[in-house]
Coordinates of C-alpha atoms and ligand atoms in Angstrom, one line a residue:
M1 CA 0.5 -8.8 7.3
T2 CA -1.1 -7.4 4.5
T3 CA -2.7 -3.8 4.1
I4 CA -5.6 -3.4 1.7
R5 CA -5.9 0.1 0.4
L6 CA -8.5 1.5 -1.6
V7 CA -8.4 3.9 -4.9
Q8 CA -10.7 5.8 -7.2
G9 CA -10.1 5.6 -10.8
D10 CA -8.8 3.6 -13.7
I11 CA -6.7 0.9 -12.6
T12 CA -4.8 0.7 -16.1
Q13 CA -3.2 4.4 -14.3
Q14 CA -2.3 2.5 -11.2
S15 CA 1.9 1.9 -10.7
A16 CA 2.6 -2.0 -9.4
D17 CA 3.7 -5.1 -9.2
A18 CA 0.5 -6.6 -10.5
I19 CA -2.5 -5.5 -11.7
V20 CA -5.3 -8.2 -12.2
N21 CA -7.5 -8.5 -15.4
A22 CA -11.3 -9.5 -14.9
A23 CA -11.0 -11.5 -18.5
N24 CA -13.4 -14.3 -19.7
S25 CA -12.2 -17.9 -20.7
S26 CA -10.9 -16.8 -24.1
L27 CA -7.8 -14.6 -23.0
Y28 CA -8.7 -12.2 -26.5
G29 CA -9.9 -9.7 -24.3
G30 CA -13.1 -8.0 -24.3
G31 CA -15.1 -4.5 -22.6
G32 CA -14.3 -3.1 -19.2
V33 CA -11.5 -3.5 -17.1
D34 CA -10.0 -6.4 -19.6
G35 CA -9.7 -4.1 -22.3
A36 CA -8.8 -0.7 -20.9
I37 CA -5.8 -2.9 -20.1
H38 CA -5.3 -4.4 -23.5
R39 CA -5.5 -1.2 -24.7
G40 CA -3.2 0.0 -22.2
G41 CA -0.8 -2.1 -22.5
G42 CA -0.6 -3.0 -25.7
P43 CA 0.1 -5.9 -28.3
A44 CA 2.4 -7.1 -26.1
I45 CA -0.3 -8.7 -24.0
L46 CA -2.6 -10.5 -26.0
E47 CA 0.8 -11.8 -27.9
A48 CA 1.6 -13.7 -24.2
C49 CA -2.0 -14.3 -24.2
R50 CA -2.1 -16.5 -27.7
A51 CA 1.1 -17.7 -25.9
L52 CA -0.4 -19.7 -23.2
R53 CA -3.7 -20.5 -25.8
A54 CA -1.5 -22.1 -27.5
S55 CA 0.6 -24.4 -24.7
H56 CA -0.9 -24.9 -21.2
Y57 CA -4.4 -23.3 -21.9
G58 CA -5.8 -24.7 -25.2
K59 CA -9.0 -25.0 -24.4
G60 CA -9.3 -21.3 -22.5
L61 CA -8.6 -20.2 -19.1
P62 CA -11.4 -21.7 -16.6
T63 CA -13.4 -19.2 -14.0
G64 CA -11.8 -18.7 -10.8
Q65 CA -8.4 -19.5 -12.2
A66 CA -5.5 -17.4 -12.7
V67 CA -2.6 -16.3 -15.4
A68 CA -0.2 -13.8 -15.4
T69 CA 1.6 -12.7 -18.3
T70 CA 3.6 -9.5 -18.9
A71 CA 2.1 -6.2 -18.1
G72 CA 3.3 -4.4 -21.6
D73 CA 3.0 -0.9 -21.1
L74 CA 1.7 -0.6 -18.1
D75 CA 3.5 0.5 -14.9
A76 CA 3.7 -3.2 -13.8
T77 CA 5.8 -6.0 -14.5
W78 CA 2.3 -8.1 -14.9
V79 CA -1.3 -8.5 -16.0
I80 CA -2.6 -11.7 -13.7
H81 CA -5.1 -12.5 -15.7
T82 CA -8.6 -14.2 -13.7
V83 CA -12.0 -15.4 -15.1
G84 CA -14.6 -14.8 -12.5
P85 CA -18.1 -16.0 -12.3
V86 CA -21.2 -14.3 -15.1
W87 CA -23.7 -13.8 -11.8
S88 CA -26.4 -16.2 -11.3
S89 CA -29.7 -15.6 -9.1
T90 CA -30.1 -19.6 -9.2
E91 CA -26.6 -21.0 -8.9
D92 CA -24.5 -19.8 -6.2
R93 CA -21.0 -19.3 -7.5
S94 CA -19.6 -16.9 -4.8
E95 CA -16.7 -19.5 -3.9
Q96 CA -15.4 -19.3 -8.3
L97 CA -15.4 -15.4 -7.4
A98 CA -13.4 -16.2 -3.8
S99 CA -11.5 -18.0 -5.8
C100 CA -10.5 -15.4 -8.3
Y101 CA -9.3 -14.3 -5.8
R102 CA -7.3 -16.7 -3.8
E103 CA -5.2 -17.7 -6.9
S104 CA -3.9 -14.4 -8.0
L105 CA -2.8 -13.7 -4.6
R106 CA -1.1 -17.5 -5.4
V107 CA -0.1 -16.4 -8.7
A108 CA 1.6 -12.9 -7.2
D109 CA 3.2 -14.8 -4.4
E110 CA 4.8 -17.4 -7.1
L111 CA 5.7 -14.1 -9.0
G112 CA 6.8 -12.4 -6.1
A113 CA 4.9 -9.1 -6.5
R114 CA 4.9 -7.1 -3.3
T115 CA 1.4 -5.3 -4.9
V116 CA -1.0 -6.4 -6.3
A117 CA -4.1 -4.0 -8.1
F118 CA -7.9 -5.7 -8.2
P119 CA -10.7 -4.5 -10.5
A120 CA -14.1 -5.7 -8.4
I121 CA -14.0 -8.8 -10.1
S122 CA -17.4 -9.6 -12.3
T123 CA -19.9 -6.3 -11.1
G124 CA -19.7 -5.1 -14.4
V125 CA -20.8 -7.4 -17.8
F126 CA -20.5 -10.3 -15.9
R127 CA -23.5 -8.3 -12.9
W128 CA -22.4 -9.3 -9.9
P129 CA -24.2 -7.0 -7.2
M130 CA -21.3 -4.4 -6.0
D131 CA -22.5 -5.1 -1.7
D132 CA -21.6 -8.6 -2.4
A133 CA -18.6 -8.9 -4.7
A134 CA -17.7 -6.0 -2.0
R135 CA -17.9 -8.4 0.7
I136 CA -16.7 -11.2 -0.5
A137 CA -13.0 -10.1 -2.3
V138 CA -12.5 -8.4 0.6
E139 CA -13.1 -11.4 3.2
T140 CA -11.0 -13.4 0.9
V141 CA -8.0 -11.2 0.9
R142 CA -7.8 -10.9 4.6
N143 CA -8.3 -14.5 4.9
T144 CA -5.7 -15.7 2.1
P145 CA -2.5 -16.1 3.8
T146 CA -0.1 -14.4 1.1
A147 CA 3.5 -11.8 1.1
V148 CA 1.6 -9.3 -0.6
E149 CA 2.4 -6.3 1.2
E150 CA -0.5 -4.7 -0.3
V151 CA -3.1 -5.0 -1.9
R152 CA -5.2 -2.1 -3.8
F153 CA -8.5 -2.2 -5.1
V154 CA -9.5 0.4 -7.9
L155 CA -12.7 1.4 -8.0
F156 CA -13.7 2.5 -11.0
D157 CA -17.1 4.4 -9.7
D158 CA -18.3 6.6 -6.4
R159 CA -20.9 3.4 -6.2
A160 CA -18.2 0.2 -5.9
Y161 CA -15.7 2.1 -3.8
E162 CA -18.4 3.2 -1.4
A163 CA -19.4 -0.7 -1.5
F164 CA -15.7 -1.7 -0.3
V165 CA -15.6 1.6 2.6
R166 CA -18.9 -0.4 3.7
Q167 CA -16.9 -3.8 3.7
L168 CA -13.6 -2.9 5.3
G169 CA -15.2 -1.0 8.2
Ligands
AR6_201 N1 -10.5 0.4 -14.3 C1 -11.4 0.0 -13.1 N2 -12.3 -0.5 -12.7 C2 -12.7 -0.7 -14.2 C3 -13.0 -0.2 -15.5 C4 -11.2 0.1 -14.8 N3 -10.2 0.7 -16.2 N4 -13.2 -0.2 -16.8 C5 -14.7 -0.5 -15.9 N5 -14.3 -1.1 -14.8 P1 -15.8 -5.8 -15.9 P2 -16.6 -8.6 -15.3 C6 -15.3 -2.0 -13.3 O1 -17.6 -5.6 -17.3 O2 -17.6 -7.9 -15.3 C7 -14.9 -7.9 -20.5 O3 -16.1 -8.1 -21.8 C8 -16.5 -1.7 -13.6 O4 -16.9 -0.8 -13.7 O5 -14.2 -5.2 -16.6 O6 -15.6 -8.9 -14.3 C9 -14.3 -9.3 -19.6 O7 -13.9 -9.3 -21.1 C10 -17.1 -3.0 -12.6 O8 -17.1 -2.4 -11.5 O9 -15.6 -7.2 -15.8 C11 -14.9 -10.6 -19.7 O10 -15.9 -11.5 -20.8 C12 -15.7 -3.7 -12.6 O11 -14.8 -3.5 -12.9 C13 -16.3 -10.1 -19.0 O12 -16.0 -8.4 -18.9 C14 -15.8 -4.6 -13.3 O13 -16.2 -5.0 -14.7 C15 -15.8 -9.9 -16.9 O14 -16.6 -8.9 -16.4

């Protein structure tokens, strides 16, 4: 049974087995959560990402997939990088967003992670409406079989936190 917890704050301040990064396909960092994770975790994360690009992910990490690296100086063992879809008003990309949560949990299971902290993937730079993103996140975690004991959604602001509270019921 997986427990879902909601926390308001900065994901880089969390202690967990794995912290999920809302990355982009390049794996070379960016703004938002991605920038904070690379700043907080230090150069070891970027080094591991470069090694992934030089081996299995020559073309980058596709949207909806997930891959793990060291967490560097963060209070975690792994960072799981996943690439959310950019919001589109003309195309339904919900399945890709759900896939981010499913694939991150699959990678967490492979690693043996028991506690996993997620941000609200795609709700920043990628502009996904918060309520819909929260619905997809909570439904997907609830419907994904996993040995992860605690999924912690770490929400940056009141608006995100309240959207997740409404979904959790
Ligand atoms: N801790 C927790 N949540 C945060 C933090 C933090 N430190 N910082 C921002 N958020 P975003 P995306 C919230 O933009 O939409 C990057 O450039 C933020 O308020 O980080 O998936 C990547 O390289 C929002 O609710 O991720 C990609 O190019 C949520 O986290 C692109 O942005 C996600 O916002 C990915 O965009």
